[in-house]
Short mmCIF file of C-alpha atoms in Angstrom, two decimals:
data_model
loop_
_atom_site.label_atom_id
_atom_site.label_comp_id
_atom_site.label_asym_id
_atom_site.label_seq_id
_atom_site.Cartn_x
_atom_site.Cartn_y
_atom_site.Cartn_z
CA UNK O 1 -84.83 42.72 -118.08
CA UNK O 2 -85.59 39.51 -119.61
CA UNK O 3 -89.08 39.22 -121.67
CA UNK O 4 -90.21 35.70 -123.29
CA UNK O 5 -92.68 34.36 -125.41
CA UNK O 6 -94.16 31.14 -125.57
CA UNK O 7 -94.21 28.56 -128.35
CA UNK O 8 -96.01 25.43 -127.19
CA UNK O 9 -99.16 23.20 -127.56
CA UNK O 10 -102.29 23.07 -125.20
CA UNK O 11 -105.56 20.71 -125.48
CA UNK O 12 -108.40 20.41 -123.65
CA UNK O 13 -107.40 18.58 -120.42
CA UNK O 14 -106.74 21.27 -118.20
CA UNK O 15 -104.55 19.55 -115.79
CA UNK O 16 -102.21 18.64 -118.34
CA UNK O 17 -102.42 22.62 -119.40
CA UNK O 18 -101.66 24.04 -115.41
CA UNK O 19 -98.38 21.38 -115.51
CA UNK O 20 -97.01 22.48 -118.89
CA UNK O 21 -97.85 26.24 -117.61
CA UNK O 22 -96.21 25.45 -114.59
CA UNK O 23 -93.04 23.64 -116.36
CA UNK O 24 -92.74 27.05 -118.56
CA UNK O 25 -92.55 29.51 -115.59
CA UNK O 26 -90.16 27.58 -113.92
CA UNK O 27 -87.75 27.16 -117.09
CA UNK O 28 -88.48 30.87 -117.38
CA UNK O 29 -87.61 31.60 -114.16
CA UNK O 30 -84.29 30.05 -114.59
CA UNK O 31 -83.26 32.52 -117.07
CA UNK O 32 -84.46 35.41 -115.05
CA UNK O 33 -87.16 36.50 -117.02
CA UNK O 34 -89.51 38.98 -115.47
CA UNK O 35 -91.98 38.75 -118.49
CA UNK O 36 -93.80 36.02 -119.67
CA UNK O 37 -96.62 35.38 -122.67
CA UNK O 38 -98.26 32.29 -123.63
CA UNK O 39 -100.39 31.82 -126.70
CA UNK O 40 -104.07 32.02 -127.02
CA UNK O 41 -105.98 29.26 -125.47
CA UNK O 42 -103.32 28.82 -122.76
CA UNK O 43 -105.91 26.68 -120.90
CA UNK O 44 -108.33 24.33 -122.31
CA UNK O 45 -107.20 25.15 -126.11
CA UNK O 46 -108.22 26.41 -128.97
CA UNK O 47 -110.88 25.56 -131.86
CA UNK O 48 -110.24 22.68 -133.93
CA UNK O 49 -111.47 24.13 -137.17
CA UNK O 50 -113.47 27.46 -138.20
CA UNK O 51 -116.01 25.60 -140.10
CA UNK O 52 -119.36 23.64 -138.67
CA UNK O 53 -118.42 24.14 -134.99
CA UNK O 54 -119.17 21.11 -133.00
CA UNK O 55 -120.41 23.00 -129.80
CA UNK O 56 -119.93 19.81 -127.63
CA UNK O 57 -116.16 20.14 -128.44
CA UNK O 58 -115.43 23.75 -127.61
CA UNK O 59 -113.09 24.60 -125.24
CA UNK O 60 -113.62 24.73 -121.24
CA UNK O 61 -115.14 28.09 -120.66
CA UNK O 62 -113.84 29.66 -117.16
CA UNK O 63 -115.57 32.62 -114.83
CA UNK O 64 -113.20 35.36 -114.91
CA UNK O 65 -112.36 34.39 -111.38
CA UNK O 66 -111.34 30.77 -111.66
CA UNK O 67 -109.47 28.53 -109.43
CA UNK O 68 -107.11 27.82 -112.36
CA UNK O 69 -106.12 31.19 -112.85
CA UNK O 70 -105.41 31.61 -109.12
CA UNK O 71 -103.05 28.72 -109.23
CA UNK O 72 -101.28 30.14 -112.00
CA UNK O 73 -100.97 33.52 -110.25
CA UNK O 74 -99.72 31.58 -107.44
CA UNK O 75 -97.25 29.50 -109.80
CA UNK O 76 -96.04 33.16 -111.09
CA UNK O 77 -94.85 34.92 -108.15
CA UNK O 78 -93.17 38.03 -108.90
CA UNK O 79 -93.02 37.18 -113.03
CA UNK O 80 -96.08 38.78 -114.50
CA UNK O 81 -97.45 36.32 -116.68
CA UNK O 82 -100.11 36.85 -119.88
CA UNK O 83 -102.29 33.91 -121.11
CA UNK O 84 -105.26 33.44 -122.87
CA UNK O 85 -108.20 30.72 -121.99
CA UNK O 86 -112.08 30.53 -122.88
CA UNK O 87 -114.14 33.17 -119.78
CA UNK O 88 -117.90 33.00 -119.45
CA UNK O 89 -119.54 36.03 -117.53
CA UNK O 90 -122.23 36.38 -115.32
CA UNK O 91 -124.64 36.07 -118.52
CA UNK O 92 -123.27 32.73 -119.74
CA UNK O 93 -121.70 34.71 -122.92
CA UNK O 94 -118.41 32.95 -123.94
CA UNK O 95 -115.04 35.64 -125.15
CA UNK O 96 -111.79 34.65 -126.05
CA UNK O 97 -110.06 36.02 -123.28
CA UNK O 98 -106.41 36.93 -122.15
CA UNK O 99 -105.38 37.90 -118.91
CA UNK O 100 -102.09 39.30 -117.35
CA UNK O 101 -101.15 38.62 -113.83
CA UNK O 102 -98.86 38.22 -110.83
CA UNK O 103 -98.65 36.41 -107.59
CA UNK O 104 -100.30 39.62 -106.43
CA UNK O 105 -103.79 39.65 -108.69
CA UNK O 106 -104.60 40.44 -112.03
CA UNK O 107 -102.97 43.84 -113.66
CA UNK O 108 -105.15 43.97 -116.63
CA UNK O 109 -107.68 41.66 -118.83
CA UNK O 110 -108.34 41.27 -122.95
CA UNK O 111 -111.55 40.01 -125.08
CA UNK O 112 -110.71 39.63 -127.95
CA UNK O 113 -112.35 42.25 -130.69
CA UNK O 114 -111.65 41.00 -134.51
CA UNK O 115 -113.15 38.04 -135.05
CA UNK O 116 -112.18 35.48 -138.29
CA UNK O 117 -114.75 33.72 -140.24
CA UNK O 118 -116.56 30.79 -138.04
CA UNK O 119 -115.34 32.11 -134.57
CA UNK O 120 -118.42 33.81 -133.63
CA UNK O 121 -119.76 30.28 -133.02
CA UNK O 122 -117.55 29.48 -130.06
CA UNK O 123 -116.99 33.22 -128.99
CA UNK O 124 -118.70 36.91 -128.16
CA UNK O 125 -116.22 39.85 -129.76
CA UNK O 126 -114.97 42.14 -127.03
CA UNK O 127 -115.58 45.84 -127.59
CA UNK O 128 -112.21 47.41 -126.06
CA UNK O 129 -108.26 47.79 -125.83
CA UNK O 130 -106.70 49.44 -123.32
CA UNK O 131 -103.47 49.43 -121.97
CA UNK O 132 -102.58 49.08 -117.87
CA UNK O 133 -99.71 49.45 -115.78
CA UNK O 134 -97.41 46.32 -114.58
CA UNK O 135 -94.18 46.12 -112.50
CA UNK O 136 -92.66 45.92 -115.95
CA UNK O 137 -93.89 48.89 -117.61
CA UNK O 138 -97.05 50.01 -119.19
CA UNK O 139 -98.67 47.10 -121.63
CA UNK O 140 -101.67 45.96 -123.68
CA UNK O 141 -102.95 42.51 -124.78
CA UNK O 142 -103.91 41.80 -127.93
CA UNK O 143 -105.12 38.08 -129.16
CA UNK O 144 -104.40 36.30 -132.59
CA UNK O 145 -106.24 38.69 -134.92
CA UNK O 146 -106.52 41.29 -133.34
CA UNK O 147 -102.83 42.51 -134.66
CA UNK O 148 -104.20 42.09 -138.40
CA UNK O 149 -105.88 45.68 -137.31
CA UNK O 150 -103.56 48.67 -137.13
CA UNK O 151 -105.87 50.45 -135.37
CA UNK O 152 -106.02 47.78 -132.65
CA UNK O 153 -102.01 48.08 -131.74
CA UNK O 154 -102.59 51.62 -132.01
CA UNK O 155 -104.95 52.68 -129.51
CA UNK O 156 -102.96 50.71 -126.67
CA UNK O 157 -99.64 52.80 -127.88
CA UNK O 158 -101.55 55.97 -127.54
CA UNK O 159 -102.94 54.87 -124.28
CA UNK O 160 -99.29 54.57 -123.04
CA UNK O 161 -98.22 50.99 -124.00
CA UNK O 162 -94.49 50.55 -124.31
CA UNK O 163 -95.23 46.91 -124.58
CA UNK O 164 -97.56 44.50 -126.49
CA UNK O 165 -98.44 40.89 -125.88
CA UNK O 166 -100.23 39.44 -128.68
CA UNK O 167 -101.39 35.80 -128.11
CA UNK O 168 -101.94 33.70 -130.50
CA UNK O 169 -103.29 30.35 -131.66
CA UNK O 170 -102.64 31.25 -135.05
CA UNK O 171 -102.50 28.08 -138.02
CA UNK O 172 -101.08 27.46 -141.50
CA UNK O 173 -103.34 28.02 -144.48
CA UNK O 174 -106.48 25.70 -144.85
CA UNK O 175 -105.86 25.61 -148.16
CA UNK O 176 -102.40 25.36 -150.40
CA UNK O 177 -100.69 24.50 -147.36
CA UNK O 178 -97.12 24.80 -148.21
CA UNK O 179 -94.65 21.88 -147.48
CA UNK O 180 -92.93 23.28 -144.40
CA UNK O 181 -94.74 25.94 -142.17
CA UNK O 182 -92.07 28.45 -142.14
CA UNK O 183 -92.81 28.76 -146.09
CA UNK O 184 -96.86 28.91 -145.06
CA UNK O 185 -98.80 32.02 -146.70
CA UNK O 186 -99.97 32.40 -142.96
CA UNK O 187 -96.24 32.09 -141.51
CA UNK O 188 -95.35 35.39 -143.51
CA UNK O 189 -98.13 37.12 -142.79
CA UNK O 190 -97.81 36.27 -138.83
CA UNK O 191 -94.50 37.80 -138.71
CA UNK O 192 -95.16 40.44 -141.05
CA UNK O 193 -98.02 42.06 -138.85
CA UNK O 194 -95.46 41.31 -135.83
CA UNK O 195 -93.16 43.46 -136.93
CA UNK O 196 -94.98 45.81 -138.76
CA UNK O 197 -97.11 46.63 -135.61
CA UNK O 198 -93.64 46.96 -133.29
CA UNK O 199 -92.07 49.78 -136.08
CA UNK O 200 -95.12 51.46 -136.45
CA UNK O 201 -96.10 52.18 -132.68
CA UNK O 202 -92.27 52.11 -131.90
CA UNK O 203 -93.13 50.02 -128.97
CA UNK O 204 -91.92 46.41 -127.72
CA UNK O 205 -93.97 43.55 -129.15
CA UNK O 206 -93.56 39.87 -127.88
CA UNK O 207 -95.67 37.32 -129.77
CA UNK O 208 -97.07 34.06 -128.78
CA UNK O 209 -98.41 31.43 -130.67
CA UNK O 210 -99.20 27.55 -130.37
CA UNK O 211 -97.70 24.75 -131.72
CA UNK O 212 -99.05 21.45 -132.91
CA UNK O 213 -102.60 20.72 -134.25
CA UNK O 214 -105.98 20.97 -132.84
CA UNK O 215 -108.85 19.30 -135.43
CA UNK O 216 -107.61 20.31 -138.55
CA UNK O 217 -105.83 23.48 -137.60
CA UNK O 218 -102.29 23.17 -137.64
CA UNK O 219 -100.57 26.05 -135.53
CA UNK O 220 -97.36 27.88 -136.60
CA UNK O 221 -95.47 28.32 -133.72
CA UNK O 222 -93.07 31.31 -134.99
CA UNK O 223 -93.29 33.09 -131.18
CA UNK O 224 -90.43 36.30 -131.21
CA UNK O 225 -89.73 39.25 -129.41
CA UNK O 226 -89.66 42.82 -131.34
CA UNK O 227 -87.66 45.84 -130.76
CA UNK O 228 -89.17 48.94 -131.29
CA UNK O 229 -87.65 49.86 -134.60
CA UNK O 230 -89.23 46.46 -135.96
CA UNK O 231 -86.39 43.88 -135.80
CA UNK O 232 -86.75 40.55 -134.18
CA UNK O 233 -84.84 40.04 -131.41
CA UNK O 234 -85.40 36.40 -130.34
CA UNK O 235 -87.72 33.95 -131.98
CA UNK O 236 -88.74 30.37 -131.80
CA UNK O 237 -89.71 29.53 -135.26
CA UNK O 238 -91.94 26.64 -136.02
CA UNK O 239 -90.59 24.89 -132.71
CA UNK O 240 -91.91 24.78 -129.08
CA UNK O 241 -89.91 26.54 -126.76
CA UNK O 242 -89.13 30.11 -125.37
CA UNK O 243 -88.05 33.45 -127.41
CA UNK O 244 -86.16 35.58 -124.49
CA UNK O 245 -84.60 38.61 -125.17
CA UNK O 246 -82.92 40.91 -122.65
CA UNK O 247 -84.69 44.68 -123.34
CA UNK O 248 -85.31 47.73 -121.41
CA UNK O 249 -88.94 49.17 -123.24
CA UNK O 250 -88.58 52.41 -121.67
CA UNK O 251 -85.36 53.58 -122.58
CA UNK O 252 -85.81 51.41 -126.20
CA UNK O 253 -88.74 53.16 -127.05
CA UNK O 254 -87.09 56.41 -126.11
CA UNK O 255 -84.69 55.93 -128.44
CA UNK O 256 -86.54 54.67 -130.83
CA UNK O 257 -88.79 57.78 -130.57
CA UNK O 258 -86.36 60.19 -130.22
CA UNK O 259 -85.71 61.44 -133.90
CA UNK O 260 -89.01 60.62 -135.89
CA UNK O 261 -92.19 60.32 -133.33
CA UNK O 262 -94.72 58.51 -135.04
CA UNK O 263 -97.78 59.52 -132.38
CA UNK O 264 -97.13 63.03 -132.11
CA UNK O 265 -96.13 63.57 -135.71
CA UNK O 266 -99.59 61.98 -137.14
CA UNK O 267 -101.77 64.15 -138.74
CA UNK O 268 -105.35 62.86 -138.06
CA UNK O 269 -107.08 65.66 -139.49
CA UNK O 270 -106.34 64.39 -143.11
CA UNK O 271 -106.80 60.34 -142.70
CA UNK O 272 -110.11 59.25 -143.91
#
């Protein structure tokens, strides 16, 4: 089957955010693919810098059962589509949230739980990861920095994920920006924690991010797909557009697991 992840740009108006959405399934359905992740902030965007958060410019928060997340279920039919947008709760709290769906409902929700410096302004942390079943297999969400955590990949793989979405809206350095994003301290680092999180949980990883600038973050693009033995199989680099790759995660990750078995060979009785 076909799996894609999104490179692409999304601001604050949210109408202009449902048409690019819906523009992306529908060039995604044209090349079959039966999963689809966008970045972080999917809807309404993301911050526009960590520092001195101007709470009269955060994104649009949205109740967990929004009108624009039916019409995006609606948009994606049988595909099961991830993306990430600001949710409020019954409390008023604010989370960084991703959610996977269908055209049938939602198969499984994400706060996000690691939180860098400044975000706790604009967001509560979440407190879980767990992994859910989808038409496509067994997944988990994970969002932006989340996936600097190994233990945060790792609980969804021994809760049964074969697959991992991790959205992003993940920028260059704020300081000694390099001259082209793909040589960015950040750029490495985003695809080294990619990759390092698909090899170590021998699992399929597809990776989101945004592209463009919000404020004075500057976003990296650099959306892939992982096998299970870490190599990329499809990426956009620092350009919008779609990563597809054509992968079947269960037998994959059965072969991947079939020699060295990095869950059941751990030895947690000795890790500190």
């Amino acid at each position: 089957m076909n799996v894609a992840a999104v490179s692409a740009h999304f601001g604050r108006d949210l109408e202009q955010c449902l048409s690019r959405i819906e523009a992306i399934i529908e060039a995604a359905r044209s090349r079959e693919v039966a999963l689809l992740v966008f970045p972080d902030a999917t809807i309404g965007g993301y911050l526009g810098t960590f520092a001195d958060v101007d709470r009269t410019g955060l994104p649009p928060s949205l109740p967990a059962d929004a009108p624009e997340l039916g019409r995006v279920a609606a948009m994606a039919g049988d595909m099961v589509v991830c993306l990430g947008y600001r949710e409020t709760d019954d409390d008023g709290r604010h989370f960084n949230a991703a959610v996977c769906l269908t055209g049938d409902g939602v198969l499984g929700r994400h706060r996000k739980v690691h939180q860098p410096a400044g975000e706790q302004r604009a967001y509560r942390a979440g407190s879980r990861f767990d992994a859910f079943d989808t038409p496509v297999g067994r997944m988990g969400l994970l969002i932006d920095y989340d996936k600097t955590f190994p233990e945060a990949a790792r609980t969804l793989a021994e809760d049964g994920a074969q697959l991992i979405a991790c959205l992003s809206a993940w920028p260059a350095s704020l300081t000694n920006r390099a001259p082209r994003l793909v040589q960015d301290r950040q750029s490495r680092l985003f695809d080294l924690y990619d990759c390092a999180r698909a090899a170590e949980n021998q699992v399929v990883w597809v990776s989101a991010n945004q592209t463009g600038s919000m404020g004075r973050l500057r976003f990296l693009g650099q959306s892939k797909v992982v096998g299970p033995g870490g190599e990329v199989l499809a990426r956009t680099w620092a350009k919008a557009g779609l990563a597809v790759a054509d992968v079947d995660p269960a037998a994959e990750v059965g072969r991947a697991r079939l020699v060295l078995s990095h869950l059941t060979e751990r030895r947690p009785e000795a890790y500190r």
